[in-house]
PDB file of C-alpha atoms in Angstrom:
ATOM      1  CA  UNK A  25     102.062 120.641  98.156  1.00 54.00           C
ATOM      2  CA  UNK A  26     105.020 122.219  96.227  1.00 78.00           C
ATOM      3  CA  UNK A  27     103.253 125.219  94.723  1.00 93.00           C
ATOM      4  CA  UNK A  28     103.982 128.843  95.195  1.00 97.00           C
ATOM      5  CA  UNK A  29     103.980 129.916  98.635  1.00 97.00           C
ATOM      6  CA  UNK A  30     103.595 133.586 100.126  1.00 98.00           C
ATOM      7  CA  UNK A  31     104.062 135.070 103.464  1.00 97.00           C
ATOM      8  CA  UNK A  32     102.323 136.518 105.374  1.00 97.00           C
ATOM      9  CA  UNK A  33      98.874 135.921 104.011  1.00 97.00           C
ATOM     10  CA  UNK A  34      97.572 139.154 105.542  1.00 97.00           C
ATOM     11  CA  UNK A  35      99.296 142.392 106.648  1.00 98.00           C
ATOM     12  CA  UNK A  36      97.795 145.342 108.316  1.00 98.00           C
ATOM     13  CA  UNK A  37      99.860 148.307 108.727  1.00 98.00           C
ATOM     14  CA  UNK A  38      99.675 152.054 109.404  1.00 98.00           C
ATOM     15  CA  UNK A  39     100.214 154.665 106.763  1.00 97.00           C
ATOM     16  CA  UNK A  40     104.115 155.485 106.704  1.00 97.00           C
ATOM     17  CA  UNK A  41     105.318 152.062 107.837  1.00 98.00           C
ATOM     18  CA  UNK A  42     107.339 149.622 105.838  1.00 98.00           C
ATOM     19  CA  UNK A  43     106.400 146.037 104.982  1.00 98.00           C
ATOM     20  CA  UNK A  44     108.009 143.300 103.461  1.00 98.00           C
ATOM     21  CA  UNK A  45     106.411 140.250 101.648  1.00 98.00           C
ATOM     22  CA  UNK A  46     108.201 136.927 100.860  1.00 98.00           C
ATOM     23  CA  UNK A  47     107.485 134.592  98.064  1.00 98.00           C
ATOM     24  CA  UNK A  48     108.780 131.030  97.534  1.00 97.00           C
ATOM     25  CA  UNK A  49     108.499 129.765  94.032  1.00 97.00           C
ATOM     26  CA  UNK A  50     108.075 126.339  92.786  1.00 95.00           C
ATOM     27  CA  UNK A  51     111.262 124.508  93.247  1.00 92.00           C
ATOM     28  CA  UNK A  52     113.460 124.813  90.191  1.00 87.00           C
ATOM     29  CA  UNK A  53     111.396 127.511  88.559  1.00 92.00           C
ATOM     30  CA  UNK A  54     113.788 130.202  87.209  1.00 92.00           C
ATOM     31  CA  UNK A  55     111.334 133.039  86.589  1.00 93.00           C
ATOM     32  CA  UNK A  56     109.458 134.662  89.513  1.00 96.00           C
ATOM     33  CA  UNK A  57     106.832 137.459  88.976  1.00 97.00           C
ATOM     34  CA  UNK A  58     105.153 139.944  91.267  1.00 98.00           C
ATOM     35  CA  UNK A  59     101.667 141.308  90.461  1.00 98.00           C
ATOM     36  CA  UNK A  60      99.225 143.635  92.312  1.00 97.00           C
ATOM     37  CA  UNK A  61      95.331 143.135  92.392  1.00 96.00           C
ATOM     38  CA  UNK A  62      92.852 145.521  93.637  1.00 95.00           C
ATOM     39  CA  UNK A  63      89.150 144.863  93.999  1.00 90.00           C
ATOM     40  CA  UNK A  64      87.364 144.309  90.848  1.00 88.00           C
ATOM     41  CA  UNK A  65      90.283 144.413  88.558  1.00 92.00           C
ATOM     42  CA  UNK A  66      92.761 141.762  87.092  1.00 95.00           C
ATOM     43  CA  UNK A  67      96.275 141.458  88.340  1.00 97.00           C
ATOM     44  CA  UNK A  68      98.738 144.043  87.240  1.00 96.00           C
ATOM     45  CA  UNK A  69     102.432 143.427  86.455  1.00 96.00           C
ATOM     46  CA  UNK A  70     104.984 144.885  88.849  1.00 97.00           C
ATOM     47  CA  UNK A  71     108.265 143.163  88.197  1.00 96.00           C
ATOM     48  CA  UNK A  72     109.911 139.913  87.432  1.00 95.00           C
ATOM     49  CA  UNK A  73     113.187 138.089  87.838  1.00 95.00           C
ATOM     50  CA  UNK A  74     115.036 135.284  85.938  1.00 92.00           C
ATOM     51  CA  UNK A  75     117.218 133.635  88.523  1.00 93.00           C
ATOM     52  CA  UNK A  76     118.613 136.560  90.375  1.00 94.00           C
ATOM     53  CA  UNK A  77     118.438 139.133  87.629  1.00 94.00           C
ATOM     54  CA  UNK A  78     115.505 141.629  87.768  1.00 94.00           C
ATOM     55  CA  UNK A  79     114.537 141.872  84.073  1.00 92.00           C
ATOM     56  CA  UNK A  80     111.542 144.252  84.011  1.00 92.00           C
ATOM     57  CA  UNK A  81     109.887 146.740  86.267  1.00 94.00           C
ATOM     58  CA  UNK A  82     106.608 148.440  85.675  1.00 92.00           C
ATOM     59  CA  UNK A  83     106.018 151.921  85.888  1.00 89.00           C
ATOM     60  CA  UNK A  84     103.618 151.172  88.724  1.00 80.00           C
ATOM     61  CA  UNK A  85     106.721 150.160  90.696  1.00 84.00           C
ATOM     62  CA  UNK A  86     107.425 153.501  92.321  1.00 87.00           C
ATOM     63  CA  UNK A  87     110.577 154.421  94.086  1.00 92.00           C
ATOM     64  CA  UNK A  88     109.124 153.099  97.363  1.00 95.00           C
ATOM     65  CA  UNK A  89     108.751 149.634  96.043  1.00 96.00           C
ATOM     66  CA  UNK A  90     111.801 147.288  95.804  1.00 95.00           C
ATOM     67  CA  UNK A  91     112.071 143.657  94.942  1.00 97.00           C
ATOM     68  CA  UNK A  92     114.935 141.245  95.320  1.00 96.00           C
ATOM     69  CA  UNK A  93     115.800 137.812  94.491  1.00 96.00           C
ATOM     70  CA  UNK A  94     119.291 137.430  95.783  1.00 91.00           C
ATOM     71  CA  UNK A  95     120.012 133.608  95.391  1.00 88.00           C
ATOM     72  CA  UNK A  96     117.802 133.124  92.712  1.00 85.00           C
ATOM     73  CA  UNK A  97     115.274 131.218  94.786  1.00 92.00           C
ATOM     74  CA  UNK A  98     113.033 133.110  97.143  1.00 97.00           C
ATOM     75  CA  UNK A  99     112.107 136.775  96.465  1.00 98.00           C
ATOM     76  CA  UNK A 100     111.001 139.551  98.716  1.00 98.00           C
ATOM     77  CA  UNK A 101     108.905 142.616  98.011  1.00 98.00           C
ATOM     78  CA  UNK A 102     109.314 145.714 100.199  1.00 97.00           C
ATOM     79  CA  UNK A 103     107.173 148.704 100.346  1.00 97.00           C
ATOM     80  CA  UNK A 104     108.571 151.697 102.175  1.00 97.00           C
ATOM     81  CA  UNK A 105     106.455 154.452 103.672  1.00 97.00           C
ATOM     82  CA  UNK A 106     103.060 152.759 102.893  1.00 97.00           C
ATOM     83  CA  UNK A 107     100.243 154.750 101.497  1.00 96.00           C
ATOM     84  CA  UNK A 108      96.589 153.907 101.654  1.00 96.00           C
ATOM     85  CA  UNK A 109      96.613 153.478  97.903  1.00 95.00           C
ATOM     86  CA  UNK A 110      99.058 150.588  98.265  1.00 96.00           C
ATOM     87  CA  UNK A 111      96.095 148.489  99.913  1.00 97.00           C
ATOM     88  CA  UNK A 112      95.879 145.362  97.488  1.00 97.00           C
ATOM     89  CA  UNK A 113      96.575 141.878  96.985  1.00 97.00           C
ATOM     90  CA  UNK A 114     100.182 141.172  96.077  1.00 98.00           C
ATOM     91  CA  UNK A 115     100.540 138.056  94.008  1.00 98.00           C
ATOM     92  CA  UNK A 116     103.551 136.161  93.122  1.00 98.00           C
ATOM     93  CA  UNK A 117     103.909 133.607  90.334  1.00 97.00           C
ATOM     94  CA  UNK A 118     106.709 131.477  89.114  1.00 95.00           C
ATOM     95  CA  UNK A 119     107.614 129.660  85.848  1.00 93.00           C
ATOM     96  CA  UNK A 120     110.205 127.537  84.222  1.00 90.00           C
ATOM     97  CA  UNK A 121     111.600 128.890  80.956  1.00 86.00           C
ATOM     98  CA  UNK A 122     114.046 127.304  78.546  1.00 79.00           C
ATOM     99  CA  UNK A 123     116.108 128.979  76.095  1.00 68.00           C
ATOM    100  CA  UNK A 124     114.359 127.199  73.054  1.00 62.00           C
ATOM    101  CA  UNK A 125     111.882 129.717  71.730  1.00 54.00           C
ATOM    102  CA  UNK A 126     109.064 126.965  71.544  1.00 45.00           C
ATOM    103  CA  UNK A 127     109.262 126.537  75.403  1.00 52.00           C
ATOM    104  CA  UNK A 128     106.782 129.285  76.665  1.00 71.00           C
ATOM    105  CA  UNK A 129     106.195 130.769  79.995  1.00 80.00           C
ATOM    106  CA  UNK A 130     103.406 129.238  82.070  1.00 88.00           C
ATOM    107  CA  UNK A 131     103.060 131.052  85.274  1.00 93.00           C
ATOM    108  CA  UNK A 132     101.655 129.575  88.468  1.00 95.00           C
ATOM    109  CA  UNK A 133     100.188 131.691  91.070  1.00 97.00           C
ATOM    110  CA  UNK A 134     100.559 131.794  94.889  1.00 97.00           C
ATOM    111  CA  UNK A 135      97.704 132.506  97.173  1.00 96.00           C
ATOM    112  CA  UNK A 136      98.717 136.190  97.591  1.00 97.00           C
ATOM    113  CA  UNK A 137      99.379 138.496 100.376  1.00 98.00           C
ATOM    114  CA  UNK A 138      96.467 140.838 101.274  1.00 97.00           C
ATOM    115  CA  UNK A 139      97.828 144.253 102.374  1.00 98.00           C
ATOM    116  CA  UNK A 140      95.689 146.827 104.283  1.00 98.00           C
ATOM    117  CA  UNK A 141      96.988 150.231 104.929  1.00 98.00           C
ATOM    118  CA  UNK A 142      95.054 152.080 107.562  1.00 96.00           C
TER     119      UNK A 142
ATOM    120  CA  UNK B  37     100.260 149.330  74.670  1.00 75.00           C
ATOM    121  CA  UNK B  38      98.891 145.753  75.156  1.00 84.00           C
ATOM    122  CA  UNK B  39      95.537 145.522  76.576  1.00 92.00           C
ATOM    123  CA  UNK B  40      92.801 142.871  77.311  1.00 96.00           C
ATOM    124  CA  UNK B  41      89.178 143.349  77.297  1.00 96.00           C
ATOM    125  CA  UNK B  42      86.620 141.086  78.993  1.00 96.00           C
ATOM    126  CA  UNK B  43      83.155 142.053  77.871  1.00 89.00           C
ATOM    127  CA  UNK B  44      81.044 140.483  80.619  1.00 89.00           C
ATOM    128  CA  UNK B  45      81.670 141.640  84.089  1.00 92.00           C
ATOM    129  CA  UNK B  46      79.204 139.450  85.845  1.00 96.00           C
ATOM    130  CA  UNK B  47      77.474 136.443  84.093  1.00 96.00           C
ATOM    131  CA  UNK B  48      74.566 134.390  86.142  1.00 97.00           C
ATOM    132  CA  UNK B  49      73.659 131.116  84.551  1.00 97.00           C
ATOM    133  CA  UNK B  50      71.479 128.171  85.783  1.00 97.00           C
ATOM    134  CA  UNK B  51      73.137 124.743  85.982  1.00 96.00           C
ATOM    135  CA  UNK B  52      73.278 123.100  82.459  1.00 96.00           C
ATOM    136  CA  UNK B  53      73.379 126.271  80.634  1.00 97.00           C
ATOM    137  CA  UNK B  54      76.071 126.935  78.037  1.00 97.00           C
ATOM    138  CA  UNK B  55      78.742 129.511  78.817  1.00 97.00           C
ATOM    139  CA  UNK B  56      80.741 131.903  76.500  1.00 96.00           C
ATOM    140  CA  UNK B  57      83.040 134.533  77.990  1.00 97.00           C
ATOM    141  CA  UNK B  58      84.366 137.109  75.633  1.00 96.00           C
ATOM    142  CA  UNK B  59      88.020 138.045  75.500  1.00 97.00           C
ATOM    143  CA  UNK B  60      89.676 140.535  73.024  1.00 97.00           C
ATOM    144  CA  UNK B  61      93.110 141.726  73.073  1.00 96.00           C
ATOM    145  CA  UNK B  62      95.243 144.517  71.446  1.00 93.00           C
ATOM    146  CA  UNK B  63      98.598 143.449  70.279  1.00 82.00           C
ATOM    147  CA  UNK B  64     100.014 143.304  66.766  1.00 75.00           C
ATOM    148  CA  UNK B  65     102.614 140.583  67.369  1.00 81.00           C
ATOM    149  CA  UNK B  66     102.623 136.897  68.198  1.00 83.00           C
ATOM    150  CA  UNK B  67     101.064 136.246  71.371  1.00 87.00           C
ATOM    151  CA  UNK B  68     100.413 133.485  73.959  1.00 91.00           C
ATOM    152  CA  UNK B  69      96.963 133.500  75.438  1.00 93.00           C
ATOM    153  CA  UNK B  70      95.597 132.116  78.905  1.00 96.00           C
ATOM    154  CA  UNK B  71      92.555 131.730  80.864  1.00 97.00           C
ATOM    155  CA  UNK B  72      92.923 131.512  84.613  1.00 98.00           C
ATOM    156  CA  UNK B  73      90.198 130.878  87.086  1.00 97.00           C
ATOM    157  CA  UNK B  74      89.812 131.738  90.823  1.00 95.00           C
ATOM    158  CA  UNK B  75      87.373 129.642  92.749  1.00 94.00           C
ATOM    159  CA  UNK B  76      85.985 131.308  96.001  1.00 91.00           C
ATOM    160  CA  UNK B  77      88.767 131.285  98.632  1.00 90.00           C
ATOM    161  CA  UNK B  78      91.283 129.828  96.272  1.00 92.00           C
ATOM    162  CA  UNK B  79      94.244 131.182  94.326  1.00 92.00           C
ATOM    163  CA  UNK B  80      94.509 131.873  90.608  1.00 96.00           C
ATOM    164  CA  UNK B  81      94.713 128.635  88.639  1.00 95.00           C
ATOM    165  CA  UNK B  82      95.527 127.901  84.927  1.00 95.00           C
ATOM    166  CA  UNK B  83      92.363 126.973  83.051  1.00 96.00           C
ATOM    167  CA  UNK B  84      93.890 126.629  79.581  1.00 96.00           C
ATOM    168  CA  UNK B  85      96.561 128.212  77.428  1.00 94.00           C
ATOM    169  CA  UNK B  86      97.272 128.692  73.797  1.00 93.00           C
ATOM    170  CA  UNK B  87     100.850 128.909  72.328  1.00 89.00           C
ATOM    171  CA  UNK B  88     100.474 127.743  68.824  1.00 87.00           C
ATOM    172  CA  UNK B  89      99.005 125.090  66.563  1.00 90.00           C
ATOM    173  CA  UNK B  90      95.238 124.175  66.781  1.00 94.00           C
ATOM    174  CA  UNK B  91      93.381 127.331  67.682  1.00 95.00           C
ATOM    175  CA  UNK B  92      90.864 125.321  69.726  1.00 97.00           C
ATOM    176  CA  UNK B  93      92.416 124.489  73.024  1.00 96.00           C
ATOM    177  CA  UNK B  94      90.866 122.240  75.742  1.00 96.00           C
ATOM    178  CA  UNK B  95      91.449 122.872  79.452  1.00 95.00           C
ATOM    179  CA  UNK B  96      90.623 121.458  82.648  1.00 93.00           C
ATOM    180  CA  UNK B  97      86.952 120.760  83.934  1.00 94.00           C
ATOM    181  CA  UNK B  98      85.457 120.833  80.408  1.00 96.00           C
ATOM    182  CA  UNK B  99      86.409 124.344  79.440  1.00 97.00           C
ATOM    183  CA  UNK B 100      87.565 125.275  76.086  1.00 97.00           C
ATOM    184  CA  UNK B 101      88.779 128.320  74.279  1.00 98.00           C
ATOM    185  CA  UNK B 102      89.058 129.334  70.488  1.00 96.00           C
ATOM    186  CA  UNK B 103      91.728 131.584  69.242  1.00 95.00           C
ATOM    187  CA  UNK B 104      90.498 133.640  66.467  1.00 95.00           C
ATOM    188  CA  UNK B 105      93.402 135.689  65.169  1.00 92.00           C
ATOM    189  CA  UNK B 106      91.637 137.999  62.744  1.00 92.00           C
ATOM    190  CA  UNK B 107      89.399 139.077  65.584  1.00 94.00           C
ATOM    191  CA  UNK B 108      91.981 139.218  68.232  1.00 94.00           C
ATOM    192  CA  UNK B 109      89.853 137.138  70.442  1.00 96.00           C
ATOM    193  CA  UNK B 110      90.050 134.247  72.849  1.00 97.00           C
ATOM    194  CA  UNK B 111      86.614 133.388  74.028  1.00 97.00           C
ATOM    195  CA  UNK B 112      86.102 130.752  76.816  1.00 97.00           C
ATOM    196  CA  UNK B 113      83.345 128.235  76.426  1.00 97.00           C
ATOM    197  CA  UNK B 114      81.782 125.442  78.215  1.00 97.00           C
ATOM    198  CA  UNK B 115      78.720 123.460  76.802  1.00 97.00           C
ATOM    199  CA  UNK B 116      77.126 122.878  80.283  1.00 97.00           C
ATOM    200  CA  UNK B 117      78.091 124.585  83.538  1.00 97.00           C
ATOM    201  CA  UNK B 118      77.837 123.252  86.950  1.00 96.00           C
ATOM    202  CA  UNK B 119      77.349 125.024  90.309  1.00 96.00           C
ATOM    203  CA  UNK B 120      81.040 124.255  91.041  1.00 95.00           C
ATOM    204  CA  UNK B 121      82.040 126.469  88.076  1.00 97.00           C
ATOM    205  CA  UNK B 122      81.207 129.400  90.107  1.00 97.00           C
ATOM    206  CA  UNK B 123      84.343 131.645  90.033  1.00 97.00           C
ATOM    207  CA  UNK B 124      86.140 134.706  88.587  1.00 97.00           C
ATOM    208  CA  UNK B 125      87.831 134.099  85.299  1.00 97.00           C
ATOM    209  CA  UNK B 126      90.723 136.135  83.921  1.00 98.00           C
ATOM    210  CA  UNK B 127      91.903 136.356  80.354  1.00 98.00           C
ATOM    211  CA  UNK B 128      95.694 137.147  79.914  1.00 96.00           C
ATOM    212  CA  UNK B 129      98.098 137.618  77.032  1.00 93.00           C
ATOM    213  CA  UNK B 130     101.804 137.850  76.842  1.00 88.00           C
ATOM    214  CA  UNK B 131     104.264 138.295  74.113  1.00 80.00           C
ATOM    215  CA  UNK B 132     105.682 134.762  74.078  1.00 70.00           C
ATOM    216  CA  UNK B 133     106.933 135.027  77.665  1.00 72.00           C
ATOM    217  CA  UNK B 134     107.419 137.580  80.210  1.00 87.00           C
ATOM    218  CA  UNK B 135     104.722 139.698  81.928  1.00 91.00           C
ATOM    219  CA  UNK B 136     100.958 138.950  81.570  1.00 94.00           C
ATOM    220  CA  UNK B 137      98.497 141.428  80.913  1.00 95.00           C
ATOM    221  CA  UNK B 138      95.297 140.496  82.312  1.00 97.00           C
ATOM    222  CA  UNK B 139      91.501 141.430  81.651  1.00 97.00           C
ATOM    223  CA  UNK B 140      89.540 142.882  84.388  1.00 96.00           C
ATOM    224  CA  UNK B 141      87.846 139.675  85.017  1.00 97.00           C
ATOM    225  CA  UNK B 142      84.426 138.034  84.693  1.00 97.00           C
ATOM    226  CA  UNK B 143      82.544 136.821  87.666  1.00 96.00           C
ATOM    227  CA  UNK B 144      80.411 133.675  86.887  1.00 96.00           C
ATOM    228  CA  UNK B 145      77.534 132.818  89.336  1.00 97.00           C
ATOM    229  CA  UNK B 146      75.909 129.392  88.548  1.00 97.00           C
ATOM    230  CA  UNK B 147      72.531 128.811  90.250  1.00 95.00           C
ATOM    231  CA  UNK B 148      71.728 125.389  91.247  1.00 89.00           C
TER     232      UNK B 148
END
């Protein structure tokens, strides 16, 4: 299966610790998105990259959150000094976007990383 | 700000019943519209999408959706549901690319 993969699938940490998640997009997809989903809600956008450039960040992404995609392939999302409110499912999606305006962005999602902050 | 509203939070149907899930969005410009589905224990999958053209779009597993621009709606339909359709469905919109804005989801339970 060459879909989007995310590691780890589950992470339990204590408040105040740092955590890092990894996302591997579908091969050759140039866009990579991060979302967060809490129970009973739809996913909320955090940030996205086109190749290695971070094009947009949500106001949800506080200073404790940082995302990178250094070589335009995989991406990492780091949360520093975790808080209980950070407990959520963190989703990654990727897509292939061309320059022509009629080629639209269809995002394919990974299985997510479930973070529990104790 | 863009937003998506799904009217039904939990729908319970018997097999063979017809399904319609409501989705309304608020955005004045040109939009792309999506329905994603999450089956138990699985990740989000694309059910169908609308970019342009025929406002009635067909997706996988017999689902379809109709874009009504004047009503800012993109309702999901299926004429006859099966037990295997039990899942949570999310309506989403974006401005011709970029971040998706999701509704809060509708949980569908189909009784055999």
